[in-house]
Coordinates of C-alpha atoms in Angstrom, one line a residue:
Chain A
M1 CA 14.3 11.1 -21.8
S2 CA 17.3 10.5 -24.1
D3 CA 17.0 7.9 -26.9
E4 CA 19.0 5.4 -24.8
T5 CA 16.3 5.5 -22.1
P6 CA 14.9 2.0 -22.0
A7 CA 11.4 1.6 -23.3
P8 CA 9.1 0.2 -20.7
E9 CA 7.8 -3.1 -22.0
G10 CA 5.2 -5.5 -20.9
G11 CA 1.8 -4.2 -19.8
T12 CA 0.2 -2.7 -16.8
A13 CA 0.6 -4.9 -13.7
S14 CA -3.2 -5.0 -13.3
D15 CA -3.2 -6.8 -16.6
W16 CA -1.0 -9.6 -15.3
G17 CA -2.3 -12.5 -13.2
F18 CA -1.9 -12.7 -9.4
E19 CA 0.7 -15.6 -9.6
T20 CA 2.7 -13.6 -12.1
R21 CA 2.7 -10.5 -9.9
M22 CA 3.6 -12.7 -6.8
I23 CA 6.9 -13.5 -8.5
H24 CA 7.6 -10.4 -10.7
A25 CA 6.0 -7.3 -9.2
G26 CA 8.7 -5.0 -7.9
A27 CA 11.5 -7.3 -9.0
G28 CA 13.1 -6.8 -12.4
P29 CA 16.7 -7.6 -13.0
D30 CA 19.1 -5.3 -11.1
P31 CA 20.0 -2.5 -13.6
V32 CA 23.7 -2.6 -12.7
S33 CA 24.6 -6.3 -12.3
G34 CA 21.7 -8.1 -14.0
S35 CA 21.2 -10.0 -10.8
R36 CA 17.9 -11.7 -11.3
Q37 CA 16.9 -12.2 -7.7
I38 CA 16.5 -9.0 -5.6
P39 CA 19.8 -8.1 -4.0
I40 CA 19.9 -7.6 -0.2
H41 CA 20.9 -4.0 0.1
Q42 CA 22.6 -4.3 3.5
T43 CA 23.4 -0.6 3.8
S44 CA 22.6 2.1 6.3
A45 CA 22.9 5.1 3.9
Y46 CA 23.2 6.1 0.3
A47 CA 25.7 8.4 -1.5
F48 CA 24.5 11.7 -3.0
H49 CA 25.7 13.0 -6.4
D50 CA 26.2 16.4 -4.9
V51 CA 24.7 18.9 -2.5
D52 CA 21.9 19.9 -4.8
H53 CA 20.9 16.2 -5.2
A54 CA 21.0 15.7 -1.5
A55 CA 18.8 18.8 -1.0
S56 CA 16.3 17.6 -3.6
L57 CA 16.0 14.3 -1.8
F58 CA 15.6 15.9 1.6
N59 CA 13.0 18.2 0.2
L60 CA 11.1 15.2 -1.4
Q61 CA 11.6 16.8 -4.8
T62 CA 13.0 13.7 -6.3
F63 CA 12.8 9.9 -5.8
G64 CA 15.7 8.2 -4.2
F65 CA 17.3 6.9 -1.0
I66 CA 18.8 8.8 1.8
Y67 CA 19.0 6.5 4.8
S68 CA 17.6 3.0 5.4
R69 CA 15.3 4.2 8.2
L70 CA 13.3 6.0 5.5
G71 CA 13.7 3.6 2.7
N72 CA 15.9 0.7 1.3
P73 CA 15.9 -0.8 -2.2
T74 CA 15.2 -4.4 -1.0
V75 CA 12.4 -3.2 1.3
A76 CA 11.0 -1.1 -1.6
S77 CA 10.8 -4.2 -3.8
L78 CA 8.6 -5.9 -1.2
E79 CA 6.5 -2.7 -0.8
Q80 CA 5.8 -2.7 -4.5
R81 CA 5.0 -6.4 -4.5
I82 CA 2.6 -6.2 -1.6
A83 CA 1.0 -3.0 -3.1
S84 CA 0.5 -4.9 -6.4
L85 CA -0.9 -8.0 -4.8
E86 CA -3.4 -6.0 -2.8
G87 CA -4.3 -3.8 -5.8
G88 CA -3.1 -0.7 -3.9
C89 CA -1.3 2.4 -4.9
G90 CA 1.7 2.0 -2.6
A91 CA 2.9 0.3 0.6
T92 CA 5.2 1.0 3.5
C93 CA 6.9 -1.9 5.2
A94 CA 7.5 -1.8 9.0
A95 CA 9.5 -3.7 11.6
S96 CA 6.4 -5.7 12.6
G97 CA 2.7 -5.9 12.1
H98 CA 2.3 -3.9 15.3
A99 CA 4.6 -1.2 14.0
A100 CA 2.5 -1.2 10.8
Q101 CA -0.6 -0.5 12.8
V102 CA 1.1 2.5 14.5
L103 CA 2.2 3.7 11.0
A104 CA -1.3 3.3 9.7
F105 CA -2.9 5.5 12.4
F106 CA 0.0 8.0 12.7
P107 CA -1.0 10.3 9.8
L108 CA -4.7 10.0 10.6
I109 CA -5.3 10.5 14.4
E110 CA -4.2 13.6 16.3
A111 CA -3.9 13.7 20.1
G112 CA -7.4 13.6 21.6
E113 CA -9.1 12.1 18.6
R114 CA -10.8 8.7 18.3
F115 CA -11.0 5.7 16.1
A116 CA -13.1 2.5 16.4
A117 CA -12.0 -1.1 16.2
S118 CA -13.9 -4.4 16.0
T119 CA -14.1 -6.4 19.3
R120 CA -13.0 -9.5 17.2
L121 CA -9.3 -8.8 16.9
Y122 CA -6.0 -10.5 17.6
G123 CA -5.5 -10.0 21.4
G124 CA -2.2 -8.1 20.8
S125 CA -4.1 -5.5 18.7
V126 CA -6.7 -5.1 21.4
T127 CA -4.0 -4.5 24.0
Q128 CA -2.1 -2.1 21.7
F129 CA -5.2 0.0 21.0
S130 CA -6.6 0.0 24.5
R131 CA -3.4 0.2 26.6
T132 CA -0.6 1.8 24.6
F133 CA -2.4 4.1 22.1
P134 CA -4.0 6.1 25.0
K135 CA -0.5 7.2 25.9
F136 CA -0.5 9.1 22.6
D137 CA -4.0 10.3 23.5
W138 CA -5.4 8.2 20.7
Q139 CA -8.7 6.8 21.9
C140 CA -10.1 3.5 20.6
D141 CA -13.8 2.6 20.9
F142 CA -14.3 -1.1 20.5
V143 CA -17.5 -2.1 18.7
D144 CA -19.3 -5.2 17.6
T145 CA -19.1 -4.8 13.9
E146 CA -22.0 -7.1 13.3
D147 CA -24.2 -4.5 15.1
L148 CA -24.4 -2.0 12.3
S149 CA -26.3 0.6 14.3
A150 CA -23.6 0.5 16.9
V151 CA -21.0 1.0 14.2
E152 CA -23.0 4.0 12.9
A153 CA -23.2 5.4 16.4
V154 CA -19.5 5.2 17.1
L155 CA -18.7 6.8 13.7
A156 CA -21.2 9.6 14.4
Q157 CA -19.4 10.2 17.7
G158 CA -16.3 11.2 15.8
A159 CA -14.3 8.0 15.1
K160 CA -12.1 8.9 12.2
A161 CA -11.4 5.3 11.2
L162 CA -12.8 1.8 11.7
F163 CA -10.3 -1.0 12.1
V164 CA -11.3 -4.7 11.4
E165 CA -9.7 -8.0 10.5
S166 CA -11.0 -9.4 7.2
L167 CA -10.7 -12.9 8.6
A168 CA -10.5 -12.5 12.4
N169 CA -7.9 -14.1 14.6
P170 CA -8.6 -16.5 16.3
G171 CA -12.4 -17.0 15.9
G172 CA -13.0 -18.1 12.3
V173 CA -15.0 -14.9 11.9
V174 CA -15.5 -13.2 8.5
T175 CA -16.1 -9.5 8.4
D176 CA -18.7 -7.9 6.1
L177 CA -16.3 -5.5 4.5
E178 CA -18.5 -4.1 1.8
T179 CA -21.3 -3.1 4.3
L180 CA -18.8 -1.6 6.7
A181 CA -17.1 0.3 3.9
G182 CA -20.5 1.9 3.1
L183 CA -20.8 3.1 6.7
T184 CA -17.3 4.5 6.9
R185 CA -17.7 6.2 3.6
A186 CA -20.9 7.9 4.6
A187 CA -19.3 9.1 7.8
G188 CA -16.2 10.5 6.1
A189 CA -14.1 7.9 8.0
L190 CA -11.6 5.3 6.8
L191 CA -12.0 1.6 6.8
I192 CA -8.7 -0.1 7.8
V193 CA -8.5 -3.8 7.3
D194 CA -5.9 -6.2 8.8
N195 CA -5.7 -8.7 6.0
T196 CA -3.0 -10.9 7.6
L197 CA -5.0 -14.1 8.0
A198 CA -6.6 -14.0 4.6
T199 CA -3.7 -12.6 2.5
P200 CA -4.5 -11.0 -0.8
W201 CA -4.7 -14.4 -2.4
L202 CA -7.9 -15.1 -0.5
C203 CA -9.3 -11.6 0.0
R204 CA -8.6 -8.2 -1.5
P205 CA -10.2 -5.7 0.8
F206 CA -9.7 -2.7 -1.6
E207 CA -12.1 -4.4 -4.0
W208 CA -14.8 -4.1 -1.2
G209 CA -14.1 -0.4 -0.4
A210 CA -11.4 -0.5 2.2
D211 CA -9.1 2.5 2.3
L212 CA -6.0 1.1 4.0
I213 CA -4.7 -2.5 4.6
V214 CA -2.3 -3.6 7.2
H215 CA -0.3 -6.9 7.3
S216 CA 1.8 -8.8 9.6
A217 CA 4.3 -10.1 7.1
T218 CA 5.5 -12.5 9.8
K219 CA 2.6 -14.8 8.9
F220 CA 1.6 -16.2 5.5
L221 CA 3.4 -13.5 3.3
S222 CA 6.8 -14.8 4.5
G223 CA 5.3 -18.2 5.3
N224 CA 8.2 -20.0 7.0
G225 CA 8.3 -18.5 10.5
T226 CA 11.6 -16.6 9.8
V227 CA 10.6 -13.0 9.9
I228 CA 9.1 -10.3 12.0
G229 CA 7.6 -7.7 9.7
G230 CA 4.6 -5.7 8.7
A231 CA 3.2 -3.4 6.0
V232 CA 0.6 -0.7 5.5
V233 CA -0.9 -0.5 2.0
D234 CA -2.8 2.5 0.7
S235 CA -5.6 2.2 -1.8
G236 CA -4.8 5.8 -3.0
R237 CA -8.5 6.5 -3.2
F238 CA -9.2 8.6 -0.1
D239 CA -9.3 12.3 -1.0
W240 CA -7.4 13.9 2.0
S241 CA -7.7 17.5 0.6
A242 CA -11.5 17.3 0.1
S243 CA -12.1 15.6 3.4
G244 CA -10.3 18.2 5.6
R245 CA -10.5 15.8 8.5
F246 CA -6.9 14.7 8.1
P247 CA -4.7 17.7 8.5
G248 CA -1.5 15.6 8.8
L249 CA -2.0 14.8 5.1
S250 CA -3.7 17.9 3.8
E251 CA -2.2 20.8 5.8
P252 CA 1.3 22.3 5.6
E253 CA 3.9 20.0 7.2
P254 CA 6.4 22.2 9.2
A255 CA 9.2 19.7 9.0
Y256 CA 9.1 19.9 5.2
H257 CA 8.9 23.7 4.8
G258 CA 5.2 23.8 4.8
L259 CA 4.7 21.2 2.0
K260 CA 1.1 19.8 1.8
F261 CA 1.4 16.1 1.1
S262 CA -2.0 15.6 -0.5
E263 CA -1.6 18.7 -2.8
T264 CA 2.0 17.8 -3.8
F265 CA 1.7 14.0 -4.1
G266 CA -2.0 13.3 -4.9
E267 CA -2.8 9.7 -4.5
L268 CA 0.8 9.0 -3.4
A269 CA 0.4 11.2 -0.3
F270 CA -0.2 8.6 2.4
T271 CA 2.7 6.4 1.3
V272 CA 5.1 9.3 0.9
H273 CA 4.1 10.6 4.3
S274 CA 4.4 7.2 6.0
H275 CA 8.0 7.0 4.8
A276 CA 9.1 10.6 5.0
V277 CA 7.4 11.4 8.4
G278 CA 6.2 8.1 9.8
L279 CA 9.3 5.9 9.5
R280 CA 11.5 9.0 9.9
D281 CA 10.2 9.7 13.4
L282 CA 8.8 6.4 14.6
G283 CA 11.8 4.5 13.3
A284 CA 10.2 1.1 13.1
S285 CA 11.7 0.2 9.7
M286 CA 11.9 -3.3 8.2
A287 CA 15.4 -4.8 7.9
P288 CA 16.4 -5.6 4.3
M289 CA 17.1 -9.3 5.1
N290 CA 13.5 -9.6 6.4
A291 CA 12.3 -7.9 3.2
F292 CA 14.3 -10.4 1.1
L293 CA 12.9 -13.4 3.0
T294 CA 9.3 -12.1 2.7
L295 CA 9.9 -11.5 -1.1
L296 CA 10.9 -15.2 -1.3
G297 CA 7.7 -16.1 0.6
T298 CA 5.4 -14.1 -1.6
E299 CA 6.7 -16.0 -4.7
T300 CA 4.8 -19.1 -3.5
L301 CA 1.9 -17.4 -1.7
A302 CA -0.9 -18.8 -3.9
L303 CA 0.4 -22.4 -3.9
R304 CA 0.9 -22.4 -0.1
M305 CA -2.5 -20.8 0.6
E306 CA -4.3 -23.4 -1.5
R307 CA -2.7 -26.2 0.5
H308 CA -3.1 -24.4 3.8
C309 CA -6.8 -24.1 3.1
R310 CA -7.2 -27.6 1.9
N311 CA -5.5 -29.0 4.9
A312 CA -7.4 -26.8 7.3
L313 CA -10.7 -27.8 5.9
A314 CA -9.9 -31.5 6.2
V315 CA -8.7 -31.1 9.8
A316 CA -11.8 -28.9 10.7
E317 CA -14.1 -31.5 9.2
W318 CA -12.4 -34.3 11.2
L319 CA -12.6 -32.3 14.4
T320 CA -16.4 -31.7 14.1
E321 CA -16.8 -35.5 14.3
H322 CA -14.6 -35.9 17.4
P323 CA -16.4 -36.7 20.7
K324 CA -14.1 -34.6 22.8
V325 CA -14.7 -31.5 20.6
E326 CA -17.5 -29.3 21.6
W327 CA -17.5 -27.0 18.5
V328 CA -15.3 -26.0 15.6
S329 CA -15.2 -22.4 14.4
Y330 CA -14.0 -22.5 10.8
A331 CA -15.6 -20.3 8.2
G332 CA -15.0 -23.0 5.6
L333 CA -17.4 -25.5 7.2
P334 CA -21.0 -25.7 5.9
T335 CA -22.3 -25.3 9.5
S336 CA -20.4 -22.0 10.1
P337 CA -22.6 -19.0 10.6
Y338 CA -20.0 -17.1 8.5
R339 CA -20.3 -19.5 5.5
E340 CA -22.2 -17.0 3.4
L341 CA -19.7 -14.2 4.1
A342 CA -16.9 -16.6 3.5
E343 CA -18.3 -17.5 0.1
K344 CA -18.5 -13.8 -0.8
Y345 CA -15.2 -12.6 0.6
L346 CA -13.0 -15.7 0.6
P347 CA -14.1 -17.8 -2.5
N348 CA -10.7 -19.5 -2.7
G349 CA -10.7 -20.8 0.9
A350 CA -11.3 -19.7 4.5
G351 CA -7.7 -19.6 5.6
S352 CA -5.9 -22.0 7.9
V353 CA -6.3 -20.4 11.3
F354 CA -9.2 -21.4 13.3
T355 CA -10.4 -22.5 16.8
F356 CA -12.2 -25.3 18.4
G357 CA -13.6 -25.9 21.9
V358 CA -12.4 -28.9 23.9
R359 CA -14.8 -30.6 26.4
G360 CA -13.4 -30.0 29.8
G361 CA -12.7 -26.3 29.7
Y362 CA -9.4 -24.5 30.5
E363 CA -7.5 -27.6 31.8
A364 CA -8.5 -29.8 28.9
G365 CA -7.5 -27.0 26.5
V366 CA -4.0 -26.7 28.1
R367 CA -3.6 -30.5 28.0
V368 CA -4.4 -30.8 24.3
V369 CA -1.7 -28.3 23.5
E370 CA 0.9 -29.9 25.6
K371 CA 0.3 -33.4 24.3
C372 CA 0.9 -32.7 20.6
E373 CA 4.0 -34.1 19.0
L374 CA 3.9 -32.7 15.5
F375 CA 2.0 -29.4 16.1
S376 CA 4.4 -26.8 17.5
H377 CA 3.3 -25.0 20.7
L378 CA 4.1 -21.4 20.0
A379 CA 2.6 -18.0 19.6
N380 CA 2.6 -17.5 15.9
I381 CA 0.4 -18.3 12.9
G382 CA 0.9 -18.6 9.1
D383 CA 3.9 -20.9 9.2
A384 CA 4.6 -23.9 6.9
R385 CA 4.6 -25.9 10.2
S386 CA 1.3 -26.5 12.0
L387 CA 1.0 -24.6 15.2
I388 CA -1.2 -24.9 18.2
I389 CA -1.9 -22.6 21.2
H390 CA -4.3 -22.1 24.0
P391 CA -5.2 -18.4 23.6
A392 CA -6.7 -17.9 27.1
S393 CA -3.4 -18.7 28.7
T394 CA -1.2 -16.9 26.1
T395 CA -2.0 -14.6 23.2
H396 CA -5.2 -13.3 24.8
R397 CA -4.0 -13.6 28.4
Q398 CA -3.8 -9.9 28.9
L399 CA -7.4 -9.3 28.1
T400 CA -10.4 -9.3 30.6
D401 CA -12.8 -12.3 30.6
E402 CA -15.3 -10.2 28.6
Q403 CA -12.7 -9.2 26.0
R404 CA -11.6 -12.8 25.7
A405 CA -15.2 -14.0 25.2
A406 CA -15.8 -11.2 22.6
A407 CA -12.6 -12.1 20.8
G408 CA -13.6 -15.8 20.6
A409 CA -10.8 -16.8 23.1
G410 CA -12.7 -18.4 26.0
P411 CA -11.2 -20.9 28.4
E412 CA -11.9 -24.0 26.4
V413 CA -10.7 -22.6 23.1
V414 CA -7.7 -24.1 21.2
R415 CA -6.3 -22.2 18.2
L416 CA -4.7 -24.0 15.3
S417 CA -2.7 -22.7 12.4
I418 CA -2.7 -25.5 9.9
G419 CA 0.5 -26.0 8.0
L420 CA 1.6 -27.8 4.8
E421 CA 2.4 -31.2 6.3
T422 CA 0.7 -34.5 5.2
V423 CA -2.8 -34.0 6.4
D424 CA -3.2 -37.5 7.8
D425 CA -0.2 -36.9 10.1
L426 CA -1.9 -33.7 11.4
V427 CA -5.1 -35.6 12.2
R428 CA -3.2 -38.4 13.9
D429 CA -1.3 -36.0 16.1
L430 CA -4.5 -34.2 17.2
D431 CA -6.2 -37.5 17.7
G432 CA -3.5 -38.6 20.1
A433 CA -3.5 -35.3 22.0
L434 CA -7.3 -35.3 22.4
A435 CA -7.2 -38.9 23.6
A436 CA -4.8 -37.8 26.3
A437 CA -6.6 -34.6 27.3
Chain B
M1 CA -19.8 11.8 -13.0
A2 CA -17.1 11.9 -15.7
S3 CA -15.6 8.5 -16.5
A4 CA -12.2 7.5 -15.3
L5 CA -9.3 8.3 -17.5
R6 CA -7.2 5.5 -18.8
Y7 CA -4.0 5.9 -20.8
S8 CA -1.8 3.1 -21.9
D9 CA 1.8 2.9 -20.7
S10 CA 2.9 2.9 -24.3
L11 CA 1.1 6.2 -25.0
I12 CA 2.5 7.9 -22.0
A13 CA 6.0 6.5 -22.5
G14 CA 5.9 7.5 -26.2
I15 CA 5.1 11.1 -25.2
L16 CA 7.8 11.3 -22.5
R17 CA 10.4 9.8 -25.0
R18 CA 9.5 12.1 -27.9
V19 CA 9.2 15.4 -26.1
R20 CA 12.2 17.6 -25.6
T21 CA 10.9 20.9 -24.5
I22 CA 7.9 21.6 -22.1
A23 CA 6.1 24.8 -21.6
M24 CA 4.9 24.7 -18.0
V25 CA 1.9 27.0 -17.6
G26 CA 1.6 28.0 -13.9
A27 CA 5.2 27.1 -12.9
S28 CA 5.9 28.7 -9.6
P29 CA 9.1 30.5 -8.5
N30 CA 8.4 29.2 -4.9
W31 CA 10.5 26.1 -4.5
K32 CA 7.9 24.6 -2.1
R33 CA 5.1 24.5 -4.7
P34 CA 4.3 21.3 -6.5
S35 CA 4.9 22.9 -9.9
N36 CA 8.4 23.8 -8.9
F37 CA 9.0 20.2 -7.7
A38 CA 7.9 18.8 -11.0
M39 CA 9.9 21.4 -13.0
K40 CA 13.1 20.6 -11.2
Y41 CA 12.6 16.8 -11.6
L42 CA 11.9 17.1 -15.3
Q43 CA 15.0 19.3 -15.8
Q44 CA 17.0 16.6 -14.1
K45 CA 15.7 14.1 -16.6
G46 CA 17.0 16.2 -19.4
Y47 CA 13.9 18.1 -20.5
R48 CA 14.0 21.8 -21.1
V49 CA 11.2 23.3 -19.1
I50 CA 10.1 26.9 -19.9
P51 CA 7.9 28.5 -17.2
V52 CA 4.9 30.5 -18.3
N53 CA 3.9 32.8 -15.4
P54 CA 2.8 36.3 -16.1
R55 CA 3.6 37.7 -12.7
A56 CA 7.1 36.2 -12.6
A57 CA 7.7 37.4 -16.2
E58 CA 6.6 40.9 -15.4
A59 CA 9.2 40.9 -12.5
G60 CA 11.8 39.7 -15.0
A61 CA 12.3 36.6 -12.9
S62 CA 13.8 33.3 -13.8
I63 CA 12.6 30.0 -12.4
L64 CA 15.2 27.2 -11.9
G65 CA 17.4 29.0 -14.4
E66 CA 14.8 29.5 -17.1
R67 CA 13.4 33.0 -17.8
A68 CA 9.7 33.2 -17.1
R69 CA 7.4 34.0 -20.0
A70 CA 4.1 36.0 -19.8
S71 CA 2.3 33.7 -22.2
L72 CA 2.6 30.6 -24.4
A73 CA 3.0 33.0 -27.4
E74 CA 6.3 34.2 -25.9
V75 CA 7.7 30.7 -25.5
P76 CA 10.3 30.0 -28.2
A77 CA 9.6 27.2 -30.7
P78 CA 9.8 24.3 -30.7
V79 CA 7.9 23.3 -27.6
E80 CA 6.3 19.9 -28.1
M81 CA 4.3 19.8 -24.9
V82 CA 2.2 22.3 -22.9
D83 CA 1.9 21.2 -19.2
V84 CA -1.1 22.8 -17.6
F85 CA -0.3 23.5 -13.9
R86 CA -3.5 25.6 -13.4
G87 CA -7.0 24.8 -12.2
S88 CA -9.4 22.8 -14.4
D89 CA -11.3 26.0 -15.3
A90 CA -8.2 27.8 -16.6
A91 CA -7.4 24.7 -18.8
L92 CA -9.8 25.6 -21.5
E93 CA -8.3 29.0 -22.3
I94 CA -4.8 27.6 -22.1
T95 CA -5.7 24.7 -24.4
R96 CA -7.3 27.1 -26.9
E97 CA -4.1 29.1 -27.0
A98 CA -2.1 25.9 -27.5
I99 CA -4.4 25.0 -30.5
R100 CA -3.9 28.5 -32.0
L101 CA -0.1 28.3 -31.6
R102 CA 0.1 24.6 -32.6
E103 CA 1.9 25.0 -35.9
E104 CA 4.0 28.0 -35.0
K105 CA 5.3 26.4 -31.8
R106 CA 5.2 22.8 -33.1
I107 CA 3.0 21.8 -30.1
E108 CA 2.0 18.1 -30.1
V109 CA 0.7 17.4 -26.6
V110 CA -1.5 19.2 -24.1
W111 CA -0.9 17.6 -20.7
M112 CA -3.1 18.6 -17.7
Q113 CA -1.6 18.0 -14.3
L114 CA -2.8 15.7 -11.6
G115 CA -6.2 17.1 -10.4
V116 CA -6.7 19.0 -13.7
R117 CA -9.4 17.9 -16.1
N118 CA -11.4 19.8 -18.7
D119 CA -13.2 17.5 -21.1
E120 CA -14.3 20.4 -23.3
A121 CA -10.7 21.5 -23.8
A122 CA -9.6 17.9 -24.4
A123 CA -12.3 17.5 -27.1
E124 CA -11.2 20.7 -28.9
A125 CA -7.5 19.8 -28.7
E126 CA -8.0 16.3 -30.0
A127 CA -10.1 17.6 -32.8
A128 CA -7.2 19.8 -33.7
G129 CA -4.9 16.8 -33.8
L130 CA -3.2 17.3 -30.4
T131 CA -2.6 14.4 -28.0
V132 CA -4.3 15.1 -24.6
I133 CA -3.4 13.7 -21.2
M134 CA -5.4 14.8 -18.2
N135 CA -5.2 14.3 -14.4
R136 CA -1.6 12.9 -14.5
C137 CA 1.8 14.2 -13.4
P138 CA 4.6 13.8 -15.9
K139 CA 7.1 13.5 -13.0
I140 CA 5.1 10.7 -11.4
E141 CA 4.6 9.0 -14.8
Y142 CA 8.3 9.2 -15.6
G143 CA 9.1 7.8 -12.2
R144 CA 6.5 5.1 -12.6
L145 CA 7.6 3.9 -16.1
W146 CA 11.3 4.1 -15.6
G147 CA 11.5 2.7 -12.1
E148 CA 12.2 5.4 -9.6
L149 CA 8.7 5.6 -8.3
G150 CA 9.1 2.0 -7.0
W151 CA 11.8 3.3 -4.7
G152 CA 9.1 5.0 -2.8
G153 CA 7.1 1.7 -2.4
F154 CA 4.6 2.4 -5.2
D155 CA 3.2 -0.2 -7.5
R156 CA 4.5 0.9 -10.8
G157 CA 2.3 -1.4 -12.8
V158 CA 5.3 -2.5 -14.9
I159 CA 6.6 -6.1 -15.1
S160 CA 9.6 -7.2 -17.2
S161 CA 12.3 -9.8 -16.9
R162 CA 14.6 -8.1 -19.4
W163 CA 17.8 -6.6 -18.2
R164 CA 17.9 -2.9 -18.8
R165 CA 20.6 -0.4 -18.2
P166 CA 20.2 2.3 -15.5
V167 CA 17.9 5.2 -16.5
K168 CA 19.7 7.9 -18.5
G169 CA 18.8 11.5 -18.4
D170 CA 20.0 12.6 -15.0
E171 CA 23.0 14.5 -16.0
R172 CA 24.6 14.1 -12.6
A173 CA 24.2 10.4 -12.6
G174 CA 27.1 10.0 -15.0

C-alpha cells in the first residue's frame, strides 16, 4: 500500500473484448524482467522468505507458490486466461481433460453419492464415469437430457450434479443448457458443462446458468495437437454454505486445521479447494510447458475457430450431396434437428467436429478412414490438421452397442475434425476416400 | 432482491492506496478464522490493523501483535477505514458509531466484508460523507488489483501491457 505501489490501470476485464482477453488476460509483462511473453517457470518448488511466510502459505493465509503440484506461475497465467474467456471466477488447470473431470467432481461427490450425466458424451467420459468412478463409490446415472422429465427424476433421486457437453462429441448434438440449468437449480444440484468442442468463442455456458465448466485443453484451446491438458472453471456463483449439500466446501477441512473453504474464501472457494486439496492429493497437475503452449494457442482462438467453422460447414454441405453418404450430423446445417439450439447457443458457428454415416456400414466406415491421404487417422480433435476416425472401432470401442448408438457412434459413423487447410483440398481428399470405400 | 453491488477498480484501488490504518471490528484471536487471515495479510502489505473485539480486549489480549480494543471509540486516531467483520445486522450499529467518531478518528471509509451488506447503514454513512464498500474483502481486492490473486488461478479483471515493478508493501519481500 506504499506510494510506490503501482496503480492498476486499464479497466475491468469484462469491459475488454474477447479477442483482447485471448491475448492479454493473465499475461502482463513479467514484473522482474519485463519479459512480454509469459516465462515458462520450469521449477518444482519456490523459496520462502522465512518460516512465518512458509506457514502463511501452507495455512492458505496468503497468496503464493509452494510446490508446482499445487500451483505454478505459468499454469496460473493460463488459468486466469481460461477463467476470463469463460466469464468465470477462477480456473484450475489439470494434466488432461480427464484429470479435470476428476477435479471437478472431487469436492462435490462423497463416497456413496450420485451424479447424472448425458448419454451423449465423448466415449472416454462415459467409460470414466461408468467404470472408474464407481471405484471411488461415485455413482453416475446416465440420462437422455432431451427427456426433461427423466432429468427431473434423476435429480430428484439425489444426483448432486448434471454433466453435459455443450456441443457433444461426436454427434453434432447441441445441449439445451438454459433449460437444464433451470432444472438443476430447482433441484439444488450443479450443472457441469464440458465446453471443449465449442470453446468459449462459440459458447459461454456460464451465461446460460452453468455452475462449472470443464475443458480438454488438448483440443481447440491449444489448437496444434501439441499438448495434453485440461481445466475446471468455476462460475463463483454457487452458494456452498447456503446449500449444505457440499460439505467438502462448506464444512471444516481437517487437513487445514478445520478451515471452512466457503466461509473463508467466498466465491473463490471451489478454485482454492481444487488447488489446495484437489491437486495436492490427486496430483494431476499441468506441466508449465503445456500451459505455455496452450497460452500461445488461446492467443489465436477466435481466428482459428472462425476458419474451423467455415471449413466444417463447407465440408458438411458437400457431404450431404454425396451419393455414398447416408446422413450428415452437423448442427450448422439447415436440416439439422439441432439448428434452432445451435442458433441460440452457437451463433458464431457450430464447431468443426461432426459425424456422417457411410453407406455400407462398419466395413465402409473403416475403408473411408484408411483411404484418406490428407486427413490424419488418429484419436484426437481440435487440431489445425484435419482428422478422421471411425468411433465404433476406436474412441467408442469400449462401449456397449446401446451406449454407442446413444452416443451417436454407430457402426457406419465416421467422425471428422475439420482443420484449417484449404477447404477444396479437404473435399478432394474425402471424395477420393469415399470413391474407394 | 437487492441489486448487485458494483465498484470500479479505481475506487477500490484509491481506497487501498490512501488508507494507512484499519480498525477491524470483529477481528478474531483464533488464527483459523477468516478475520485473522485477512488481518495477517493486510499487515504484511504494510497496513496497521487494530482489532476491535470486546471479549479479547477484556482479557487484555493482543491479536497478531496489536492490542485488542473494546470499541471503535478506543481505537487511537487516525484510523481511515473501519472494516466490518461482523454480520449484516451488526453493521448498522457499527456504522453509526463510525459516523459519530468520524471527525475525531478521521474515518473516511466504512468497508463491510464479503457476505456483509446493510443498505440502511450504507445510506446513512454516505449521507455523512463516508465512502462505503459492501460485500467485498480488502485482502481479495488487494490481491486482485495488484496481481497476487492471479497466482491462485483467478480472473483478476485487470489487463495492462505496461511494465510494473513488483508489488511493494510486503516487508519481508525486500
